[in-house]
Coordinates of C-alpha atoms (C1' of nucleotides) in Angstrom, one line a residue:
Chain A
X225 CA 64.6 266.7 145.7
X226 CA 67.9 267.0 147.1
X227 CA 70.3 269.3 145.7
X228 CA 73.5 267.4 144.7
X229 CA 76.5 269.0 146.0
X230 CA 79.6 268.3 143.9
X231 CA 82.1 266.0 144.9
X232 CA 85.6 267.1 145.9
X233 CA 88.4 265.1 144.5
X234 CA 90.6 264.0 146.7
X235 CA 93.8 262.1 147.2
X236 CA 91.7 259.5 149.3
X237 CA 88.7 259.2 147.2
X238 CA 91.0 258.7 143.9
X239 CA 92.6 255.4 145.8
X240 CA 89.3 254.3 147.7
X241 CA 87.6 254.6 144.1
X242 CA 90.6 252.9 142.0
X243 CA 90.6 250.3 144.6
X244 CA 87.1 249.5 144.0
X245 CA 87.7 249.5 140.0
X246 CA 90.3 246.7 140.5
X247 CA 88.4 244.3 142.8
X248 CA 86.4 242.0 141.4
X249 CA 85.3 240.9 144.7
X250 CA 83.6 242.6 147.7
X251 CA 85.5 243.7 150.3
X252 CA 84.7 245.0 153.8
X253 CA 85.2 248.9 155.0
X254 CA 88.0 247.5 157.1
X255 CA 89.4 245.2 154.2
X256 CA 89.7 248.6 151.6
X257 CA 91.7 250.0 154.8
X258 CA 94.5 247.5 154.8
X259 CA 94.4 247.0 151.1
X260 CA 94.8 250.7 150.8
X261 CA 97.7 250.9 153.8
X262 CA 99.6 247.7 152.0
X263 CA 100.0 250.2 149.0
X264 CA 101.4 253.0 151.0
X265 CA 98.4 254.9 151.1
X266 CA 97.2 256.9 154.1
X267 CA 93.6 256.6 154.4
X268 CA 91.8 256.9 157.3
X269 CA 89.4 253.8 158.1
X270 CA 86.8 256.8 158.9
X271 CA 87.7 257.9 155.5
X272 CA 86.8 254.9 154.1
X273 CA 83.7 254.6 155.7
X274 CA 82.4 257.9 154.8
X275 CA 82.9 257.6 151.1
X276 CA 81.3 254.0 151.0
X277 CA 78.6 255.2 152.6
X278 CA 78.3 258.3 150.3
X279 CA 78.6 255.6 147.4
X280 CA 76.1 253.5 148.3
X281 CA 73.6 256.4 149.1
X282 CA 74.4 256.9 145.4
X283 CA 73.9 253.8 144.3
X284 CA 77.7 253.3 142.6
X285 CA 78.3 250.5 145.0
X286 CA 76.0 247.5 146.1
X287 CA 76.0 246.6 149.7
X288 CA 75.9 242.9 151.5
X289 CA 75.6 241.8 154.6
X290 CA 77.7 239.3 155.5
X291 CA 76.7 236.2 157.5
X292 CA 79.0 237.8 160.4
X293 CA 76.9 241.1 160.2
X294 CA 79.5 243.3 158.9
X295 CA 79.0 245.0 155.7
X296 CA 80.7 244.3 152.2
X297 CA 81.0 246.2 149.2
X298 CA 81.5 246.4 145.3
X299 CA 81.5 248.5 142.9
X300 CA 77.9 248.4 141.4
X301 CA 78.0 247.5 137.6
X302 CA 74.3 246.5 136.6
X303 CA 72.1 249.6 137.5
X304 CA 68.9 247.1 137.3
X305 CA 68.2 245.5 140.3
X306 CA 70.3 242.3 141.1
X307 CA 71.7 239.5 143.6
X308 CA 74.9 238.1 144.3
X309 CA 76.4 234.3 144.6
X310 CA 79.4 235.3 146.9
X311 CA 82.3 233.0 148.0
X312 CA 82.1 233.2 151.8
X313 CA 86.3 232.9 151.7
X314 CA 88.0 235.6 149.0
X315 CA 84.5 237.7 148.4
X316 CA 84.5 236.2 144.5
X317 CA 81.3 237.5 142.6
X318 CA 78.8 236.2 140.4
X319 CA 76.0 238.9 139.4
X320 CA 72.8 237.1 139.1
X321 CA 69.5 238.1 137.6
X322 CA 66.1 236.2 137.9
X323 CA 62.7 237.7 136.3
X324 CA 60.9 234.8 137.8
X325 CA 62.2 235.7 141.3
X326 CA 61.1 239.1 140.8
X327 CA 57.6 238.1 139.6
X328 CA 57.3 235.7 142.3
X329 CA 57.9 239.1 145.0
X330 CA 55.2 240.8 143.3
X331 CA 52.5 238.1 142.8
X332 CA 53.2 237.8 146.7
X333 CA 53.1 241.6 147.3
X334 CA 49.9 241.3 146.0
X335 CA 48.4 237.9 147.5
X336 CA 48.8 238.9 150.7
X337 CA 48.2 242.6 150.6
X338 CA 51.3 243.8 150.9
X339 CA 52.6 247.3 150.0
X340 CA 56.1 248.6 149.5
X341 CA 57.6 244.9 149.4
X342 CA 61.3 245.5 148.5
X343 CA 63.4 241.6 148.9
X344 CA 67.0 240.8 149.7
X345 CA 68.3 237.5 148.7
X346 CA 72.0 237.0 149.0
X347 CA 73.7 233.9 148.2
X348 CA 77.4 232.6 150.0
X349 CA 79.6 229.4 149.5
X350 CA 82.9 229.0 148.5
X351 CA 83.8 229.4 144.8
X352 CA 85.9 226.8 142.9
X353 CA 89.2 228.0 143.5
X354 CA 88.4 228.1 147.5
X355 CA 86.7 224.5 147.9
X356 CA 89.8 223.1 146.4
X357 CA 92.1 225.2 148.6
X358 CA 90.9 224.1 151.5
Chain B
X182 CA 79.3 215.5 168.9
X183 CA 78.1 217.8 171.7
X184 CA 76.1 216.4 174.7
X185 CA 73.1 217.7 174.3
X186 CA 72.4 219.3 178.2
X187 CA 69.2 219.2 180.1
X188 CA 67.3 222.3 179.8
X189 CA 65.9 223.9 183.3
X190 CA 63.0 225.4 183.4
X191 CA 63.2 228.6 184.9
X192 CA 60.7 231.6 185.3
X193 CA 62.6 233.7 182.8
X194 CA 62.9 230.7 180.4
X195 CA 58.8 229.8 180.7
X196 CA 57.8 234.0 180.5
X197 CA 60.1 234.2 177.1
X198 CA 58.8 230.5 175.8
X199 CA 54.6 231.9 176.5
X200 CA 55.6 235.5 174.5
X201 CA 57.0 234.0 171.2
X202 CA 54.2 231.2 171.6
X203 CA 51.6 234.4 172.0
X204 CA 53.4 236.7 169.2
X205 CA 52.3 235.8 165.3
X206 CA 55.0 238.6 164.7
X207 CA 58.8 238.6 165.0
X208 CA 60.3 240.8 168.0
X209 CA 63.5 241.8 168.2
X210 CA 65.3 241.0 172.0
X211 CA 64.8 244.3 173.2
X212 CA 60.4 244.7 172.0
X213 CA 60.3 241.4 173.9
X214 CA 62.1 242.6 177.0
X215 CA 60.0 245.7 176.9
X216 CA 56.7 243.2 176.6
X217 CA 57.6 241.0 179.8
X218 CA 58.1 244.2 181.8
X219 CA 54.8 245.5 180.9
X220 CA 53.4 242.3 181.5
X221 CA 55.2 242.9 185.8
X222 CA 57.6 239.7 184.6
X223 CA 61.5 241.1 185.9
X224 CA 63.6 239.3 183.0
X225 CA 67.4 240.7 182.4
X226 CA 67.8 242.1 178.5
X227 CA 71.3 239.3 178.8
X228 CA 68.4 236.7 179.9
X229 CA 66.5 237.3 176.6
X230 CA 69.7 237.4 174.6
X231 CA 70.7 234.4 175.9
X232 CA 67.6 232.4 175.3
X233 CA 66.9 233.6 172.1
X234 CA 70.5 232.5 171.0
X235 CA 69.8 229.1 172.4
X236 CA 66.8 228.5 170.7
X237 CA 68.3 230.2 167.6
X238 CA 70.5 227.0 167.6
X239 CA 68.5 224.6 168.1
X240 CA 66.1 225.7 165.2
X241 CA 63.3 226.4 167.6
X242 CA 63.3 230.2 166.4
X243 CA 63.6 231.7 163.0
X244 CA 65.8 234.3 162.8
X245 CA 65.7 236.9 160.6
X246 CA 68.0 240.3 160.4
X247 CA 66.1 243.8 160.1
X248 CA 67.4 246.7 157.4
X249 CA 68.3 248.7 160.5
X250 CA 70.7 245.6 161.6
X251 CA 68.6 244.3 164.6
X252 CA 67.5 240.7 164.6
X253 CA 64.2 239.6 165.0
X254 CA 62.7 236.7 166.4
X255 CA 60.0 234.6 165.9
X256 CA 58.8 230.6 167.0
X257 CA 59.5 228.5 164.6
X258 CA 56.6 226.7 162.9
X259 CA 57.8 224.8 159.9
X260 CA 61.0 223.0 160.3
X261 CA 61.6 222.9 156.8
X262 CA 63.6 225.8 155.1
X263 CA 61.5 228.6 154.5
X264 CA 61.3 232.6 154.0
X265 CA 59.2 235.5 155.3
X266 CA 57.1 238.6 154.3
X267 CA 57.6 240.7 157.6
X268 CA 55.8 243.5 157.6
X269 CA 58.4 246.4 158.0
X270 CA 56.0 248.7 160.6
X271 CA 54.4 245.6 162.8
X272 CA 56.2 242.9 161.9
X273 CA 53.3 240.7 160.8
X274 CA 54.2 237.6 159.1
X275 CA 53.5 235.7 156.3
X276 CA 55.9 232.1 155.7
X277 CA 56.9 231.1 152.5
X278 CA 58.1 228.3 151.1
X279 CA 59.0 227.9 147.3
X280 CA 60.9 224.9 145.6
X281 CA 61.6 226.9 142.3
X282 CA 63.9 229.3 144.6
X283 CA 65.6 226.3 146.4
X284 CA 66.0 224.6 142.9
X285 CA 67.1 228.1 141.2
X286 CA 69.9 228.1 143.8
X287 CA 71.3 224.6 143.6
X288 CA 71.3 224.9 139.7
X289 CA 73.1 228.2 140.2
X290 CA 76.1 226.7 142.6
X291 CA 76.6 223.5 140.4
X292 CA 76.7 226.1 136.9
X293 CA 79.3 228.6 139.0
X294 CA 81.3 225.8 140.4
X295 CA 80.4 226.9 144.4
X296 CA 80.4 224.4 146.8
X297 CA 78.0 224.6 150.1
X298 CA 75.5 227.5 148.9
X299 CA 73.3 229.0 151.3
X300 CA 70.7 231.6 150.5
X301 CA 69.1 234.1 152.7
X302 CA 65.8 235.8 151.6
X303 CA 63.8 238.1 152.9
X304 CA 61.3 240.3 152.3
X305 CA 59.9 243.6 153.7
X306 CA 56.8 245.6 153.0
X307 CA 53.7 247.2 154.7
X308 CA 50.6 244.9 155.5
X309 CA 47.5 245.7 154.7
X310 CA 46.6 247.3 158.6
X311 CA 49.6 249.0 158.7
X312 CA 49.0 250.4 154.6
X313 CA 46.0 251.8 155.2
X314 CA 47.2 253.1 158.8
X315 CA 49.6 254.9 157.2
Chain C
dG252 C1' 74.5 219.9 197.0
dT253 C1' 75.6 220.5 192.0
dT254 C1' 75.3 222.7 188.2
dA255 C1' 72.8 225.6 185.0
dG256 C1' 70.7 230.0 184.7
dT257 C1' 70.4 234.9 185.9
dG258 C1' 71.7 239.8 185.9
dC259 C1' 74.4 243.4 186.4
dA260 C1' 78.2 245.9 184.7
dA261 C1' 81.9 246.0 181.6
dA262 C1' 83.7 244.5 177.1
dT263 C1' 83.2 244.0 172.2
dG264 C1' 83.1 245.2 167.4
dA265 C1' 81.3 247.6 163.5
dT266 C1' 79.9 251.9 162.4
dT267 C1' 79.1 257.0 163.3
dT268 C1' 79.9 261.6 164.9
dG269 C1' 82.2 266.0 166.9
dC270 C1' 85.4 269.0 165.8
dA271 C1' 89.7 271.2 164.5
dA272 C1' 93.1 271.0 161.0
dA273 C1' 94.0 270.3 155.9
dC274 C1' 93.0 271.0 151.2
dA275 C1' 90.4 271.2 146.6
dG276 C1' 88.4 274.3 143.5
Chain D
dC79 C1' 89.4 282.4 150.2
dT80 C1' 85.2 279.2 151.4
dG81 C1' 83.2 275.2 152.0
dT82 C1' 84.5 270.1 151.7
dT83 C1' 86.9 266.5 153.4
dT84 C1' 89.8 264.4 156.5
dG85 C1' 91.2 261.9 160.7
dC86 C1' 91.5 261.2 165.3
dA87 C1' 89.2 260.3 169.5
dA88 C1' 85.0 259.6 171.6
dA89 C1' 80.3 258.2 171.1
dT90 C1' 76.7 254.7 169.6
dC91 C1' 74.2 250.6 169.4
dA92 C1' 73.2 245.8 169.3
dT93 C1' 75.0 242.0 171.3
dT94 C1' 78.3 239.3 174.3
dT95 C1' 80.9 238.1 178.3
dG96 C1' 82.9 237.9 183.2
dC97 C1' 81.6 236.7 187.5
dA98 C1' 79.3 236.4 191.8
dC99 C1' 74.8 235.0 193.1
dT100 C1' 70.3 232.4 192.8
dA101 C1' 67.6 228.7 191.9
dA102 C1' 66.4 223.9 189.5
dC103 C1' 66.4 219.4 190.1

DNA sequence: GTTAGTGCAAATGATTTGCAAACAG
DNA sequence: CTGTTTGCAAATCATTTGCACTAAC
């Protein structure tokens, strides 16, 4: 196993980290950037980057791809494995569970001889607030 | 709406058309570029691209996006809305249709107040060949 | 002949990496 | 001090696009 090297504290990670504590939504590498910059923060986008990336090898953040291919990302609340209803516009979150999804995956696995079967399911529209906006 | 233009029929076009007919798996654009050179057929990579993305459109392809970020092709049998098991090593394929998903997710948006839901499942494992290969 | 299709090379856009300077512990 | 972390610029990588050229019909 891989020896866990502790984590330096930074000015950078402090606001990349508080940022994430405040969304409720997710929000692309390049999205923390500007949110960050509009505070008066000087983060570097690389910055950014490399401590999402960290996070997620950690597990403290879940990860999405968006329809457009680029990546989005919240802070991870449930450690149980989960899915997302996320509103294509402002990145508003709904945590969902579903037993009989996961059963289905593994009677499946099974069926067809599968090993090692790991699923994504992601779901995108436009929450309330965003339907009537536009 | 958009006129719908004639199609031509060209070399490239027919070589690209036979492969995904021939393949049971999904190939990404560059796996099929590298099959119609071995097979002595000169195809550009852009050629590829650009066909797949037609067909993409018109539903004549399923596409599906790989955990390393490539997309992955594959002719399109059922035109109904469906999901895969790809087999992350070959990528063997098994289609999959079930209504309890589709009906999970419309119950889901009406209950969270989201308007035009789509969902995007997928899921990876090892087939059996490629299991034992292992 | 007209117009769609091709293919190279160059552009794109998100993400990563090399490396020297900056800083936490 | 000593090893992390940062940040810029340059590199990657899949995919797209500009454009002159070729080929379908």
């Amino acid at each position: 196993m891989a020896l866990m090297q502790r984590q330096r504290l930074t000015r950078q990670r402090t606001a990349i980290l508080q940022l994430l504590q405040e969304a409720d939504s997710f929000l692309s590498a390049q999205e923390m950037y500007d949110a960050l910059r509009n505070k008066g923060l000087k983060v570097g986008l690389t910055t950014v980057y490399r401590n999402l990336q960290m996070m997620a090898d950690m597990n403290e953040v879940d990860v999405v791809r968006r329809e457009d291919g680029e990546s989005i990302f919240r802070r991870c609340d449930a450690g149980d494995h989960h899915h997302h209803l996320v509103c294509r516009s402002c990145g508003f979150t709904v945590e969902l569970a579903n037993d009989q999804l996961e059963n289905w995956a593994r009677s499946l696995s099974k069926k067809h001889r599968f090993s090692d079967v790991t699923h994504h399911l992601e779901l995108f529209g436009l929450c309330r607030s965003c339907s009537a906006g536009a």
